[in-house]
Short mmCIF file of C-alpha atoms and ligand atoms in Angstrom, two decimals:
data_model
loop_
_atom_site.label_atom_id
_atom_site.label_comp_id
_atom_site.label_asym_id
_atom_site.label_seq_id
_atom_site.Cartn_x
_atom_site.Cartn_y
_atom_site.Cartn_z
CA MET A 1 31.38 -12.13 -35.38
CA ALA A 2 33.52 -10.31 -32.76
CA HIS A 3 32.05 -7.29 -31.03
CA GLU A 4 33.78 -4.50 -29.13
CA GLU A 5 31.53 -4.11 -26.11
CA LEU A 6 29.59 -7.35 -25.77
CA THR A 7 30.01 -11.08 -26.22
CA VAL A 8 27.52 -13.56 -27.60
CA GLU A 9 27.48 -17.24 -26.63
CA THR A 10 25.15 -19.82 -28.09
CA ASP A 11 24.40 -23.05 -26.27
CA GLN A 12 21.85 -25.07 -28.20
CA ALA A 13 18.74 -22.86 -28.42
CA VAL A 14 19.87 -20.33 -25.79
CA VAL A 15 21.82 -17.19 -26.67
CA THR A 16 23.60 -15.33 -23.87
CA ILE A 17 24.56 -11.72 -24.52
CA ARG A 18 27.03 -10.21 -22.06
CA LEU A 19 27.78 -6.48 -21.90
CA THR A 20 31.52 -6.14 -21.51
CA ASN A 21 32.54 -2.66 -20.44
CA PRO A 22 32.89 -3.34 -16.69
CA ALA A 23 35.10 -0.28 -16.04
CA ARG A 24 32.08 1.90 -16.86
CA LEU A 25 29.56 -0.51 -15.31
CA ASN A 26 28.43 -1.37 -18.85
CA ALA A 27 27.22 2.12 -19.70
CA LEU A 28 25.31 2.05 -22.97
CA SER A 29 27.79 3.69 -25.30
CA THR A 30 26.84 4.33 -28.92
CA THR A 31 28.92 1.28 -29.87
CA MET A 32 27.34 -1.01 -27.27
CA THR A 33 23.84 0.12 -28.21
CA ALA A 34 24.49 -0.47 -31.92
CA GLU A 35 25.98 -3.89 -31.20
CA LEU A 36 23.00 -4.83 -29.03
CA ILE A 37 20.63 -3.79 -31.81
CA GLU A 38 22.59 -5.95 -34.25
CA VAL A 39 22.73 -9.12 -32.13
CA LEU A 40 19.11 -8.83 -30.96
CA THR A 41 17.94 -8.40 -34.56
CA GLU A 42 19.84 -11.58 -35.46
CA ALA A 43 18.41 -13.48 -32.47
CA ALA A 44 14.88 -12.35 -33.33
CA GLY A 45 15.14 -13.66 -36.87
CA ASP A 46 16.97 -16.93 -36.14
CA PRO A 47 14.51 -19.81 -35.66
CA ALA A 48 17.24 -21.85 -33.93
CA VAL A 49 17.28 -19.31 -31.06
CA ARG A 50 14.44 -19.97 -28.62
CA ALA A 51 15.51 -17.95 -25.55
CA VAL A 52 17.84 -15.03 -24.85
CA VAL A 53 19.74 -14.14 -21.66
CA LEU A 54 21.10 -10.61 -21.23
CA THR A 55 23.65 -9.93 -18.52
CA GLY A 56 26.66 -7.76 -17.70
CA GLU A 57 30.29 -8.35 -16.82
CA GLY A 58 31.67 -7.11 -13.51
CA ARG A 59 29.67 -5.26 -10.87
CA GLY A 60 27.29 -3.48 -13.22
CA PHE A 61 24.36 -4.71 -15.29
CA SER A 62 24.19 -1.38 -17.10
CA VAL A 63 24.14 2.22 -15.87
CA GLY A 64 22.42 3.75 -18.88
CA ALA A 65 23.81 6.38 -21.21
CA ASP A 66 27.59 6.55 -21.35
CA LEU A 67 28.00 10.03 -19.91
CA SER A 68 31.66 10.15 -20.90
CA GLU A 69 30.51 10.47 -24.51
CA LEU A 70 28.85 13.76 -23.56
CA GLU A 71 31.94 15.34 -22.08
CA GLU A 72 33.16 17.36 -25.03
CA PRO A 73 29.93 19.18 -26.02
CA TYR A 74 28.94 19.69 -22.35
CA ARG A 75 32.32 21.22 -21.49
CA ARG A 76 31.82 23.54 -24.43
CA GLY A 77 28.42 24.40 -22.92
CA GLU A 78 26.67 23.14 -26.02
CA PRO A 79 24.70 20.04 -25.04
CA PRO A 80 22.94 18.64 -28.13
CA PRO A 81 19.22 17.84 -27.82
CA PRO A 82 19.08 14.12 -26.92
CA SER A 83 16.12 13.23 -29.17
CA GLY A 84 18.26 12.39 -32.21
CA PHE A 85 20.50 10.11 -30.12
CA LEU A 86 17.46 8.49 -28.48
CA LYS A 87 15.66 7.85 -31.75
CA ALA A 88 18.74 6.33 -33.38
CA GLY A 89 19.58 4.15 -30.36
CA TYR A 90 17.24 3.26 -27.51
CA ASN A 91 14.08 3.80 -29.55
CA ARG A 92 15.25 0.98 -31.81
CA LEU A 93 16.74 -1.17 -29.05
CA ILE A 94 13.80 -1.27 -26.64
CA PRO A 95 11.13 -2.45 -29.14
CA LEU A 96 13.53 -5.20 -30.23
CA LEU A 97 13.48 -6.60 -26.69
CA VAL A 98 9.78 -6.03 -26.02
CA GLU A 99 8.71 -7.43 -29.39
CA MET A 100 11.28 -10.26 -29.52
CA PRO A 101 9.17 -13.27 -30.59
CA LYS A 102 10.88 -15.43 -27.95
CA PRO A 103 11.54 -15.02 -24.24
CA VAL A 104 14.25 -12.68 -22.97
CA ILE A 105 15.70 -12.92 -19.46
CA ALA A 106 17.64 -10.10 -17.83
CA ALA A 107 20.20 -11.63 -15.44
CA ILE A 108 20.91 -8.50 -13.41
CA ASN A 109 24.38 -9.05 -11.99
CA GLY A 110 24.92 -5.63 -10.41
CA VAL A 111 23.84 -2.01 -10.48
CA ALA A 112 21.17 -1.04 -13.03
CA ALA A 113 20.66 2.69 -13.56
CA GLY A 114 19.00 5.04 -16.04
CA ALA A 115 18.45 3.40 -19.40
CA GLY A 116 20.04 0.27 -17.89
CA ILE A 117 16.84 -0.15 -15.85
CA SER A 118 14.82 0.48 -19.01
CA VAL A 119 16.66 -2.34 -20.77
CA ALA A 120 15.93 -4.71 -17.87
CA LEU A 121 12.26 -3.64 -17.89
CA ALA A 122 12.01 -4.42 -21.60
CA CYS A 123 12.96 -8.05 -20.89
CA ASP A 124 10.31 -10.64 -19.98
CA TYR A 125 11.96 -11.93 -16.80
CA ARG A 126 14.27 -10.15 -14.43
CA ILE A 127 16.43 -12.33 -12.17
CA ALA A 128 18.66 -10.27 -9.90
CA SER A 129 21.81 -11.11 -8.01
CA ASP A 130 21.42 -10.44 -4.28
CA THR A 131 24.11 -7.77 -4.76
CA ALA A 132 22.25 -5.91 -7.52
CA THR A 133 21.00 -2.38 -6.91
CA PHE A 134 18.67 -0.12 -8.86
CA THR A 135 18.39 3.63 -9.36
CA THR A 136 16.46 5.40 -12.07
CA ALA A 137 19.16 8.11 -11.99
CA PHE A 138 17.68 10.29 -14.76
CA VAL A 139 16.46 13.02 -12.41
CA LYS A 140 19.88 13.24 -10.78
CA ILE A 141 21.20 14.69 -14.02
CA GLY A 142 18.05 16.72 -14.64
CA LEU A 143 16.51 14.35 -17.18
CA VAL A 144 13.27 12.39 -17.49
CA PRO A 145 13.07 8.59 -17.75
CA ASP A 146 13.66 7.44 -21.31
CA ALA A 147 14.37 4.24 -23.24
CA GLY A 148 10.83 3.12 -22.46
CA SER A 149 10.94 3.61 -18.68
CA SER A 150 8.03 6.08 -18.71
CA TYR A 151 5.95 3.32 -20.30
CA LEU A 152 7.38 0.16 -18.75
CA LEU A 153 8.11 1.24 -15.16
CA PRO A 154 4.50 2.22 -14.18
CA ARG A 155 3.21 -0.90 -15.90
CA THR A 156 5.65 -3.03 -13.92
CA VAL A 157 5.46 -1.54 -10.42
CA GLY A 158 2.33 0.69 -10.59
CA THR A 159 2.17 4.45 -11.11
CA ALA A 160 2.68 5.51 -7.47
CA ARG A 161 5.86 3.47 -7.02
CA ALA A 162 7.12 4.37 -10.49
CA LEU A 163 6.77 8.08 -9.72
CA GLU A 164 8.58 7.62 -6.42
CA LEU A 165 11.42 5.73 -8.10
CA ALA A 166 11.62 8.26 -10.94
CA ILE A 167 11.46 11.43 -8.84
CA LEU A 168 13.39 10.52 -5.69
CA SER A 169 15.66 8.14 -7.58
CA ASP A 170 16.74 6.35 -4.39
CA ARG A 171 19.12 3.44 -4.90
CA ILE A 172 17.25 0.31 -3.82
CA ASP A 173 18.61 -3.18 -3.19
CA ALA A 174 17.52 -6.43 -4.83
CA PRO A 175 15.10 -7.62 -2.09
CA SER A 176 13.35 -4.21 -2.18
CA ALA A 177 13.18 -4.45 -5.99
CA GLN A 178 11.57 -7.87 -5.68
CA ALA A 179 9.11 -6.62 -3.04
CA ILE A 180 7.72 -4.02 -5.49
CA GLY A 181 7.73 -6.38 -8.48
CA LEU A 182 10.64 -4.72 -10.27
CA VAL A 183 12.37 -8.10 -10.45
CA ASN A 184 10.84 -11.58 -10.50
CA ARG A 185 13.44 -13.34 -8.42
CA VAL A 186 16.59 -12.70 -6.35
CA VAL A 187 19.34 -15.32 -6.18
CA PRO A 188 22.86 -15.45 -4.73
CA GLY A 189 25.30 -13.73 -7.11
CA ARG A 190 27.34 -16.88 -7.71
CA ALA A 191 24.19 -18.74 -8.85
CA LEU A 192 22.79 -15.98 -11.07
CA LEU A 193 23.93 -17.16 -14.48
CA GLU A 194 23.18 -20.79 -13.69
CA GLU A 195 19.62 -19.90 -12.61
CA ALA A 196 19.06 -17.65 -15.63
CA THR A 197 20.43 -20.28 -18.01
CA GLU A 198 18.31 -23.01 -16.44
CA LEU A 199 15.20 -20.88 -16.87
CA ALA A 200 16.23 -20.06 -20.45
CA ARG A 201 16.67 -23.77 -21.27
CA ARG A 202 13.27 -24.51 -19.80
CA LEU A 203 11.69 -21.69 -21.82
CA ALA A 204 13.51 -22.86 -24.97
CA GLU A 205 11.68 -26.20 -24.73
CA LEU A 206 8.25 -24.57 -24.72
CA PRO A 207 6.24 -23.71 -27.85
CA THR A 208 8.26 -20.66 -28.92
CA ALA A 209 5.73 -19.32 -31.42
CA ALA A 210 3.03 -19.36 -28.73
CA ILE A 211 5.33 -17.45 -26.36
CA GLY A 212 5.90 -14.80 -29.04
CA LEU A 213 2.15 -14.56 -29.55
CA ILE A 214 1.51 -14.30 -25.78
CA LYS A 215 3.95 -11.38 -25.63
CA ARG A 216 2.33 -9.70 -28.63
CA THR A 217 -1.22 -10.27 -27.37
CA PHE A 218 -0.46 -8.91 -23.88
CA ALA A 219 1.26 -5.82 -25.33
CA ARG A 220 -1.62 -5.09 -27.69
CA ALA A 221 -4.30 -5.87 -25.08
CA ALA A 222 -2.73 -3.29 -22.76
CA ARG A 223 -3.61 -0.63 -25.34
CA SER A 224 -7.08 -2.01 -26.19
CA SER A 225 -10.65 -2.17 -24.97
CA LEU A 226 -11.95 -5.54 -23.76
CA THR A 227 -13.80 -6.04 -27.06
CA GLU A 228 -10.63 -5.34 -29.03
CA ALA A 229 -8.62 -7.64 -26.74
CA LEU A 230 -11.09 -10.47 -27.33
CA ASP A 231 -10.69 -10.01 -31.10
CA LEU A 232 -6.89 -9.89 -30.78
CA GLU A 233 -6.96 -13.13 -28.78
CA ALA A 234 -9.05 -14.82 -31.46
CA GLU A 235 -6.63 -13.63 -34.16
CA ALA A 236 -3.57 -14.79 -32.21
CA GLN A 237 -5.24 -18.10 -31.43
CA ASP A 238 -5.67 -18.77 -35.16
CA GLU A 239 -1.92 -18.24 -35.57
CA ALA A 240 -1.03 -20.39 -32.56
CA ALA A 241 -3.39 -23.17 -33.60
CA ALA A 242 -1.71 -23.34 -37.03
CA THR A 243 1.69 -24.23 -35.48
CA HIS A 244 3.24 -27.67 -35.39
CA ASP A 245 3.68 -27.27 -31.62
CA HIS A 246 -0.08 -26.93 -31.11
CA LEU A 247 -0.66 -30.14 -33.06
CA GLU A 248 2.10 -31.86 -31.08
CA GLY A 249 0.71 -30.60 -27.75
CA VAL A 250 -2.78 -31.95 -28.40
CA LEU A 251 -1.52 -35.28 -29.80
CA ALA A 252 0.83 -35.71 -26.82
CA PHE A 253 -2.07 -35.12 -24.46
CA LEU A 254 -4.28 -37.63 -26.27
CA GLU A 255 -1.47 -40.19 -26.41
CA LYS A 256 -0.57 -39.61 -22.73
CA ARG A 257 3.07 -38.79 -23.47
CA GLN A 258 5.43 -35.84 -22.96
CA ALA A 259 5.13 -33.30 -25.78
CA LYS A 260 8.27 -32.55 -27.78
CA PHE A 261 8.04 -28.96 -28.96
CA THR A 262 10.27 -27.69 -31.75
CA GLY A 263 9.31 -24.02 -31.78
CA ARG A 264 7.59 -24.35 -35.15
O1 T3D B 301 21.46 12.99 -23.42
C1 T3D B 301 21.33 11.79 -23.22
O2 T3D B 301 22.28 11.03 -23.33
C2 T3D B 301 19.99 11.25 -22.86
C3 T3D B 301 20.04 9.82 -22.46
C4 T3D B 301 19.77 9.44 -21.20
C5 T3D B 301 19.75 8.02 -20.81
C6 T3D B 301 20.25 7.72 -19.44
O3 T3D B 301 20.46 6.57 -19.16
S1 T3D B 301 20.48 9.02 -18.37
C7 T3D B 301 21.15 8.22 -16.94
C8 T3D B 301 22.60 7.94 -17.12
N1 T3D B 301 23.14 7.23 -16.00
C9 T3D B 301 23.46 7.82 -14.87
O4 T3D B 301 23.28 9.01 -14.68
C10 T3D B 301 24.13 6.97 -13.81
C11 T3D B 301 25.46 7.58 -13.43
N2 T3D B 301 26.15 6.72 -12.50
C12 T3D B 301 25.92 6.76 -11.17
O5 T3D B 301 25.11 7.50 -10.67
C13 T3D B 301 26.72 5.82 -10.35
O6 T3D B 301 27.84 5.40 -11.09
C14 T3D B 301 25.90 4.55 -9.91
C15 T3D B 301 24.91 4.97 -8.82
C16 T3D B 301 25.17 3.91 -11.08
C17 T3D B 301 26.88 3.51 -9.33
O7 T3D B 301 27.66 4.10 -8.31
P1 T3D B 301 28.95 3.35 -7.76
O8 T3D B 301 29.45 4.17 -6.62
O9 T3D B 301 28.62 1.93 -7.50
O10 T3D B 301 30.00 3.35 -8.97
P2 T3D B 301 30.85 4.61 -9.49
O11 T3D B 301 32.13 4.67 -8.76
O12 T3D B 301 30.02 5.84 -9.54
O13 T3D B 301 31.12 4.17 -11.02
C18 T3D B 301 32.16 3.27 -11.36
C19 T3D B 301 32.77 3.75 -12.65
O14 T3D B 301 31.75 3.72 -13.67
C20 T3D B 301 33.24 5.21 -12.57
O15 T3D B 301 34.37 5.34 -13.38
P3 T3D B 301 35.84 5.62 -12.71
O16 T3D B 301 35.70 6.84 -11.86
O17 T3D B 301 36.11 4.38 -11.89
O18 T3D B 301 36.73 5.78 -13.89
C21 T3D B 301 32.10 5.99 -13.18
O19 T3D B 301 32.48 7.20 -13.74
C22 T3D B 301 31.66 5.01 -14.28
N3 T3D B 301 30.26 5.26 -14.65
C23 T3D B 301 29.18 5.08 -13.89
N4 T3D B 301 28.07 5.43 -14.55
C24 T3D B 301 28.50 5.84 -15.77
C25 T3D B 301 29.89 5.73 -15.85
N5 T3D B 301 30.58 6.08 -16.94
C26 T3D B 301 29.88 6.53 -17.98
N6 T3D B 301 28.53 6.64 -17.98
C27 T3D B 301 27.81 6.31 -16.91
N7 T3D B 301 26.46 6.39 -16.95
#
């Protein structure tokens, strides 16, 4: 199905979603957010999809809320409280990425700002172009980090760095982002999509159900005591052990051959 502000390409088990409003550095308009929610929901439920790549067209990955949508009420001096907009949009979008039962790679092609950083943080891997830059931006318009950044940023870079990034909101380059663990890897811009796709293909050949369970177990363990985490592991292990891929993995080991995982 055609979308207004993103494209979706499927190559075997890998789906690549590209945000396509380069003139606004892929600001997350209401339309783009709704379309992302729709395509991510489809990808989550489609067993043929075993890895997702999210990237942007042009020189922006995404710069967060589309501020042009706010113009009219702000010029009237009547800014609406953002909570309704957040709950209808980002608060549905971010859990879809975090809880996606398959790996998601952010291929960060350019500037990521505001909720655009939050979206990248909600992905499992962040590969950045060497030309990418990052700014939390919220404070510069008198707002607090949203779209999950208050939760995901400290967990990714540590509280001290997260506070610095959130409060000072300096624009940092890709090597600095890698140095603090904000991104996993930095590659030359021209190689970004190739690297991200190669990683996605590799991930798509792994036991997909186990990857989904790893994501779920880590997320739940982060909110649990050690005793609870041990119980959650045991529960998840029962689910993983019931998959065809577990059977295949053990048989392949015993038969000294390469395992062929199907994601089931
Ligand atoms: O109430 C609520 O909505 C709550 C929700 C909050 C969620 C959030 O995400 S809040 C944070 C929103 N984002 C920002 O505040 C970032 C604003 N943008 C910037 O600060 C700068 O654009 C950047 C530092 C990201 C990049 O700077 P630069 O110099 O590389 O690019 P530029 O020239 O500023 O931007 C290029 C174009 O994109 C420009 O349009 P023009 O003048 O060429 O027609 C600019 O207006 C547009 N653009 C950039 N950011 C946004 C945007 N258009 C709409 N919304 C944006 N967020």
